[in-house]
Amino acid sequence: MEYKYAGVVVNNDSIMVDKIFTYQVPEKLLGKVKLGQRVKIPFGKGDKLIDGFIMELKEELKEEMKYIKPIRTLCDESPLFDEEGIALIEQMKRRYLATYIDCIRLLIPTGLIKGMTNKTERVLYAKEMPAGKFDKSPYIEIYNAVKAENGLYTRTTLSNKFSFSLSSINTMLKHHMLSLEEVIVDRLDDREYGKYTAKTLNAEQIKAVETIMNSDKGKYLIHGVTGSGKTEIYLNLVENMLKEGKDSIVLVPEISLTPQMIERFKGRFGSDISVYHSKMSDGERFDEWMRIKNKRTKIAIGARSALFLPFSNLGLIIIDEEHENSYKSESNPKYDAREIAEFIAMQKGSKLVLGTATPSMDTYYRAKAGELELIEIKNRVDNAKLPNMVLADMREELAKNNRSIFSSKLYTSIEKALGRGEQIILFLNRRGFSTFVSCRKCGFVYKCKQCDITLTYHKEDNLMHCHYCGYRQPVHNQCPECSSKYIKYFGIGTERVEEEVKRYFPSAKTLRMDMDTTRKKNSYINIYESFKKGEAQILIGTQMIAKGLDFPNVTLVGVLAADLTLNLPDYKSAERTFQLLTQVAGRAGRSNKQGEVIIQTYTPDHYSIQYSLGNDYTSFYNREIGIRNNMNYPPFTELININLSSSKVDLLITTIKNLGIAINSYLEDKNNISILGPCPCAISKIKDMHRWQIILKGHFDHLTAAKIKDIVYDSLKNVYTEVRLNLDVNPNNLI
Ligand code: ADP
Ligand code: ZN
Ligand code: ZN
C-alpha cells in the first residue's frame, strides 16, 4: 500500500489556520513522501504556493472529501524531523496551548526555510589552456589567477577581486578550462582555546558521577553549593558519553555564561563542539544544525533552543543553573526547557541532569517526592570558604542622612578592595520597575492580603492595584506603619550606578553589563574577557552577571537594592531574591582570597534575605513551600495566564470581560480551578498597547486546558486583528 494522502501543517502564523490540512500525494510523489518532510502546497483561495510540513500519512481517508488539493513538490529529500519529533510537537502544542507551526519552528533552523545552504563553490583549474580563442584577454588572465591560487575563489570573489566579468568566467567553465567544486562551509567560531586540564575529582564529585552513570533513575538533580565543581562533573559525564559513542547537550541559561562553558568544554575536548544560541546569525545556526544532522559533532552547548538539535544518539542532557528563568521561553511556544528535556530524555532514553546551588521550588519539591534522584554537594572544591555576607540596612543610612546609593559599609569595602588591587562586582536587579511603593524609613511595602503579592502603583487612576485579583487602594502620603513621609516609589538604573561610581571612585575603571551594553553580537564576550584580564576594577551589571561566572580576582560583591527583586509583584519574588543573593554571593572569593558580599536593603529581616546570609537553602525551602501550600500557588497548582493587549482600550476591556464571563460559565462546576481577574497587568501599557489579564489557578487536565483555549480563541474570532493574545502556562512572571 502506498500513502495517498498527507496531513500538512502550513507555514503561516494565524491561529485561524492552526490545524492539519489534508493534501493528496500526486502520482509522481507516490512512495517518496515521508513524515517530517517540507513540501510546497497550494493554499487558500488563490492557491498561493507556500511551505508546509507533513505530520501524517494515510493510505485512505476516513471520510469522503470533495476536493483535495495535491502537494506540488518536495522541498528537501530527507525529512526534517521523525516520528519522535512529531510526538514532541504534539506534546508542546497540548502542554503550552501553542500552535503547530510555532512548535515545528523550534525543531528546524530558520535559515532552512529561508533557503539557506551551507555549501559554497570553489573555482578550480581544470586543464591546460588550448591555443586559439582563449588566447585573448581576459581569459588568459583569469586562467592564471585561478592557477596561481587554485580553489581559493568562488565565481563572485574571483570576479570582484580582479574585475573579471562573470560571463567570461562562465564561458571558461562551459569549455572546461575551469571547473567548479561544491564544498561545505562552516560559519563557525574558530577562536583558539587554552587547554582546560582535567582535575582529579574529589570524593563528592566522584560520587555524583558514579550515581548518574550507574543508577537507573535517569533523572537527577545536583544541588551543589556555588563553587562545588559542578562543571567538572558535567565534563566527566560528557566524557563518559563520548566513550559510549553517545551525544550530549549542555544547556546554559544566559548568553553571558556561554563563553565560560565553551572555554571549558573546548579546552577539554577540542574545538569540535557545537554552540547554539539566539545571538548567532541564522547562517551560523543553520551550519551548526547541519553539522549535527550530518553527525559531525557529538557535543552541543547552548541556550534552551539547543535542546532541539537533531542528534541521532543522544545520551545526556545537562541543564546548568536549573532554577534560571530563561529556561522558560517567553515567545511562542512558551515551553519550559526542563519539562521538554524530560520528555525528550524519556523518548530517547537519555539521562537528564539538572544542576544548581539554588534549586527552583518546583524541581526541589519533585526531587523530594522522588521524581528525580537528589545529589547534594555541601562543600566547595578544596573546601574554599563561602564569602562573608553582611547586610547594610538602608533605613539606618537614611537616618544618618546618607542619600547616596552606597551604604557607608559598601563604600568603605570598595575603597579597601580597590586599594588591594582586587576586583568588585556591583549588582543591580533592574528587572524591578519603579512601581511599588515603600517606606524608606521603616521598609513597609503595600501588599494584597488575598494574594500576598506587592501592590503596583498605576498613575492613570492614582491607585495601587493587585494585578492578580484586581483589588485596589489609594496611596497614603504617610506610612501606615511608622507615619513617616518617606513613602515613595522606588527606581534606579545601571547608568546611574555607573555615574555614582565614577563620582566617588574616579580612579577606578568600570565596565557595565546589561541589556543595553550587550545588544551587539560578541559584546558580552568582550566585556567578560576584558574584566577577566583585569582591564577594569568594577563590573556593574544586572542579573546577567549574577550567575556562574568564575572571576578569581573578585573579592567584593555589592548588591545595591535587594528590595527590587523582593517587591516584584509576583508570587515567586521571595524565591527569586533567595536565588539571586545566593548566586551573586557565589561570585565573590572563588580563589584562596576571602570574599565579602554586602547586601543593601530596606527589609533586612525578610526570610529570603536572612536565610541567604547563612546559605541555608533547606530552611528557605521549608518556609517558602509552606507559603505556597497555604496560598495555593505552584507547585501545588498550575497557573494559566491569559493576557490580552490592544491599542484600543475599550475594545480590549469589553473583549476580556466577555471572555471572563465565558470562562466563568465553563468553569462553574469545576471547583478545583479559580479565576483571578480580569484586571489590568502590573505593567498596564507597553508601547501604547494596553494590557489586561485573567489568571487561572488550579488543576488542569488536557481536555479542560484545550477547552479553555478554544473559548479564548472563540472570543477573539472577530477582533483578532486588533487584540493580541498571549497565553502562558506557568509563566515566569505575571507582570
Ligand atoms: P560550580 O559550577 O559548582 O560553581 P565550578 O565548576 O565553576 O563550580 O568550580 C569552581 C572552581 O573549582 C573552578 O575554578 C574549577 O576549575 C575548580 N575545580 C573543580 N573541580 C576541581 C577539583 N576536583 N580539583 C581542583 N579544582 C577543581
Ligand atoms: Zn514607615
Ligand atoms: Zn490580590
mmCIF file of C-alpha atoms in Angstrom, residues 92-256:
data_model
loop_
_atom_site.group_PDB
_atom_site.id
_atom_site.type_symbol
_atom_site.label_atom_id
_atom_site.label_comp_id
_atom_site.label_asym_id
_atom_site.label_seq_id
_atom_site.Cartn_x
_atom_site.Cartn_y
_atom_site.Cartn_z
ATOM 1 C CA MET A 92 4.273 21.027 23.238
ATOM 2 C CA LYS A 93 1.113 22.064 21.460
ATOM 3 C CA ARG A 94 -1.026 20.403 24.136
ATOM 4 C CA ARG A 95 1.027 21.419 27.126
ATOM 5 C CA TYR A 96 1.619 25.073 26.233
ATOM 6 C CA LEU A 97 -1.611 25.706 24.324
ATOM 7 C CA ALA A 98 0.557 26.608 21.344
ATOM 8 C CA THR A 99 0.106 26.383 17.591
ATOM 9 C CA TYR A 100 1.592 23.608 15.454
ATOM 10 C CA ILE A 101 3.709 25.938 13.403
ATOM 11 C CA ASP A 102 5.313 27.613 16.418
ATOM 12 C CA CYS A 103 6.275 24.175 17.757
ATOM 13 C CA ILE A 104 7.587 22.989 14.391
ATOM 14 C CA ARG A 105 9.773 26.075 14.046
ATOM 15 C CA LEU A 106 11.656 25.100 17.190
ATOM 16 C CA LEU A 107 12.837 21.902 15.563
ATOM 17 C CA ILE A 108 14.254 23.401 12.393
ATOM 18 C CA PRO A 109 16.618 26.313 11.823
ATOM 19 C CA THR A 110 15.115 29.495 10.381
ATOM 20 C CA GLY A 111 17.796 29.573 7.718
ATOM 21 C CA LEU A 112 16.485 26.381 6.209
ATOM 22 C CA ILE A 113 13.088 27.869 5.456
ATOM 23 C CA LYS A 114 14.808 30.927 4.026
ATOM 24 C CA GLY A 115 16.503 28.605 1.558
ATOM 25 C CA MET A 116 19.925 28.899 3.118
ATOM 26 C CA THR A 117 22.642 26.441 2.276
ATOM 27 C CA ASN A 118 25.900 25.515 3.890
ATOM 28 C CA LYS A 119 27.523 24.822 0.570
ATOM 29 C CA THR A 120 29.739 27.016 -1.486
ATOM 30 C CA GLU A 121 31.773 26.532 -4.642
ATOM 31 C CA ARG A 122 35.422 26.678 -5.476
ATOM 32 C CA VAL A 123 36.738 27.557 -8.896
ATOM 33 C CA LEU A 124 39.412 25.042 -9.855
ATOM 34 C CA TYR A 125 41.927 24.948 -12.610
ATOM 35 C CA ALA A 126 40.916 22.108 -14.937
ATOM 36 C CA LYS A 127 43.216 21.589 -17.869
ATOM 37 C CA GLU A 128 45.916 23.283 -19.859
ATOM 38 C CA MET A 129 44.717 26.140 -21.991
ATOM 39 C CA PRO A 130 44.368 25.274 -25.649
ATOM 40 C CA ALA A 131 45.645 27.731 -28.204
ATOM 41 C CA GLY A 132 43.188 29.793 -30.199
ATOM 42 C CA LYS A 133 40.058 31.533 -28.984
ATOM 43 C CA PHE A 134 41.213 31.602 -25.369
ATOM 44 C CA ASP A 135 44.461 33.406 -26.201
ATOM 45 C CA LYS A 136 42.696 36.704 -25.932
ATOM 46 C CA SER A 137 42.476 38.666 -22.746
ATOM 47 C CA PRO A 138 40.764 38.376 -20.257
ATOM 48 C CA TYR A 139 40.840 34.523 -20.497
ATOM 49 C CA ILE A 140 44.459 34.425 -20.055
ATOM 50 C CA GLU A 141 44.477 36.447 -17.061
ATOM 51 C CA ILE A 142 41.565 34.569 -15.455
ATOM 52 C CA TYR A 143 43.231 31.260 -16.039
ATOM 53 C CA ASN A 144 46.452 32.402 -14.396
ATOM 54 C CA ALA A 145 44.685 33.873 -11.425
ATOM 55 C CA VAL A 146 42.922 30.576 -10.748
ATOM 56 C CA LYS A 147 46.025 28.532 -11.393
ATOM 57 C CA ALA A 148 48.065 30.658 -9.004
ATOM 58 C CA GLU A 149 45.572 30.202 -6.174
ATOM 59 C CA ASN A 150 43.739 27.064 -7.073
ATOM 60 C CA GLY A 151 40.425 26.653 -5.254
ATOM 61 C CA LEU A 152 40.657 29.914 -3.351
ATOM 62 C CA TYR A 153 37.853 31.747 -5.133
ATOM 63 C CA THR A 154 34.173 31.443 -5.845
ATOM 64 C CA ARG A 155 32.975 32.908 -9.127
ATOM 65 C CA THR A 156 31.864 36.053 -7.355
ATOM 66 C CA THR A 157 35.048 36.619 -5.382
ATOM 67 C CA LEU A 158 37.138 35.931 -8.478
ATOM 68 C CA SER A 159 35.151 38.422 -10.467
ATOM 69 C CA ASN A 160 35.271 41.043 -7.735
ATOM 70 C CA LYS A 161 38.940 40.777 -6.931
ATOM 71 C CA PHE A 162 40.263 41.022 -10.490
ATOM 72 C CA SER A 163 37.347 42.830 -12.135
ATOM 73 C CA PHE A 164 36.738 39.908 -14.498
ATOM 74 C CA SER A 165 33.253 39.651 -15.900
ATOM 75 C CA LEU A 166 31.146 36.747 -14.672
ATOM 76 C CA SER A 167 30.267 35.872 -18.237
ATOM 77 C CA SER A 168 33.934 35.358 -19.160
ATOM 78 C CA ILE A 169 34.371 33.053 -16.190
ATOM 79 C CA ASN A 170 31.239 31.142 -17.157
ATOM 80 C CA THR A 171 32.447 30.788 -20.719
ATOM 81 C CA MET A 172 35.635 29.183 -19.482
ATOM 82 C CA LEU A 173 33.639 26.844 -17.261
ATOM 83 C CA LYS A 174 31.453 25.889 -20.166
ATOM 84 C CA HIS A 175 34.505 24.958 -22.209
ATOM 85 C CA HIS A 176 36.003 23.022 -19.282
ATOM 86 C CA MET A 177 39.017 25.298 -18.926
ATOM 87 C CA LEU A 178 37.992 25.679 -15.304
ATOM 88 C CA SER A 179 35.785 23.552 -13.119
ATOM 89 C CA LEU A 180 33.586 24.073 -10.081
ATOM 90 C CA GLU A 181 33.650 22.077 -6.922
ATOM 91 C CA GLU A 182 31.000 22.162 -4.209
ATOM 92 C CA VAL A 183 32.271 22.411 -0.660
ATOM 93 C CA ILE A 184 30.621 22.647 2.754
ATOM 94 C CA VAL A 185 31.344 25.775 4.728
ATOM 95 C CA ASP A 186 31.037 26.317 8.431
ATOM 96 C CA ARG A 187 30.384 29.859 9.574
ATOM 97 C CA LEU A 188 31.843 28.945 12.908
ATOM 98 C CA ASP A 189 33.841 30.344 15.726
ATOM 99 C CA ASP A 190 37.492 29.480 15.107
ATOM 100 C CA ARG A 191 38.882 31.058 18.261
ATOM 101 C CA GLU A 192 41.737 29.204 19.927
ATOM 102 C CA TYR A 193 41.060 27.836 23.384
ATOM 103 C CA GLY A 194 43.653 27.190 26.055
ATOM 104 C CA LYS A 195 43.801 23.681 27.429
ATOM 105 C CA TYR A 196 41.458 23.141 30.388
ATOM 106 C CA THR A 197 43.131 20.231 32.075
ATOM 107 C CA ALA A 198 41.099 17.557 33.807
ATOM 108 C CA LYS A 199 41.041 17.853 37.582
ATOM 109 C CA THR A 200 41.321 14.925 39.910
ATOM 110 C CA LEU A 201 37.791 14.662 41.160
ATOM 111 C CA ASN A 202 37.179 14.894 44.868
ATOM 112 C CA ALA A 203 35.082 12.320 46.696
ATOM 113 C CA GLU A 204 31.796 14.192 46.315
ATOM 114 C CA GLN A 205 32.352 14.712 42.604
ATOM 115 C CA ILE A 206 33.194 11.034 42.084
ATOM 116 C CA LYS A 207 30.074 10.004 43.924
ATOM 117 C CA ALA A 208 27.920 12.284 41.796
ATOM 118 C CA VAL A 209 29.384 10.960 38.535
ATOM 119 C CA GLU A 210 29.012 7.348 39.637
ATOM 120 C CA THR A 211 25.447 7.784 40.798
ATOM 121 C CA ILE A 212 24.445 9.317 37.492
ATOM 122 C CA MET A 213 26.279 6.780 35.352
ATOM 123 C CA ASN A 214 25.126 3.731 37.290
ATOM 124 C CA SER A 215 21.620 4.307 38.592
ATOM 125 C CA ASP A 216 18.554 3.590 36.511
ATOM 126 C CA LYS A 217 16.625 6.614 37.688
ATOM 127 C CA GLY A 218 17.543 8.583 34.578
ATOM 128 C CA LYS A 219 16.743 11.987 36.106
ATOM 129 C CA TYR A 220 18.990 13.750 38.597
ATOM 130 C CA LEU A 221 19.217 16.999 40.484
ATOM 131 C CA ILE A 222 22.684 18.041 41.618
ATOM 132 C CA HIS A 223 22.172 20.512 44.429
ATOM 133 C CA GLY A 224 25.727 21.744 44.992
ATOM 134 C CA VAL A 225 26.814 24.997 46.610
ATOM 135 C CA THR A 226 28.422 27.611 44.366
ATOM 136 C CA GLY A 227 31.984 26.624 43.584
ATOM 137 C CA SER A 228 31.426 22.949 44.377
ATOM 138 C CA GLY A 229 32.806 21.944 40.990
ATOM 139 C CA LYS A 230 29.595 21.064 39.173
ATOM 140 C CA THR A 231 31.097 21.932 35.808
ATOM 141 C CA GLU A 232 33.858 19.411 36.371
ATOM 142 C CA ILE A 233 31.138 16.808 36.998
ATOM 143 C CA TYR A 234 29.441 17.743 33.731
ATOM 144 C CA LEU A 235 32.741 17.425 31.862
ATOM 145 C CA ASN A 236 33.216 13.941 33.285
ATOM 146 C CA LEU A 237 29.705 12.856 32.357
ATOM 147 C CA VAL A 238 30.172 14.071 28.791
ATOM 148 C CA GLU A 239 33.484 12.237 28.593
ATOM 149 C CA ASN A 240 31.740 9.051 29.697
ATOM 150 C CA MET A 241 29.148 9.569 26.981
ATOM 151 C CA LEU A 242 31.849 10.035 24.347
ATOM 152 C CA LYS A 243 33.365 6.721 25.429
ATOM 153 C CA GLU A 244 29.995 5.086 24.838
ATOM 154 C CA GLY A 245 29.695 6.827 21.469
ATOM 155 C CA LYS A 246 26.802 8.971 22.660
ATOM 156 C CA ASP A 247 25.946 12.639 22.154
ATOM 157 C CA SER A 248 25.448 15.263 24.878
ATOM 158 C CA ILE A 249 23.591 18.551 25.088
ATOM 159 C CA VAL A 250 24.624 21.089 27.729
ATOM 160 C CA LEU A 251 22.180 23.906 28.357
ATOM 161 C CA VAL A 252 23.270 27.134 29.986
ATOM 162 C CA PRO A 253 20.809 29.854 30.911
ATOM 163 C CA GLU A 254 22.385 33.039 29.732
ATOM 164 C CA ILE A 255 24.306 34.196 26.813
ATOM 165 C CA SER A 256 26.808 35.691 29.224
#
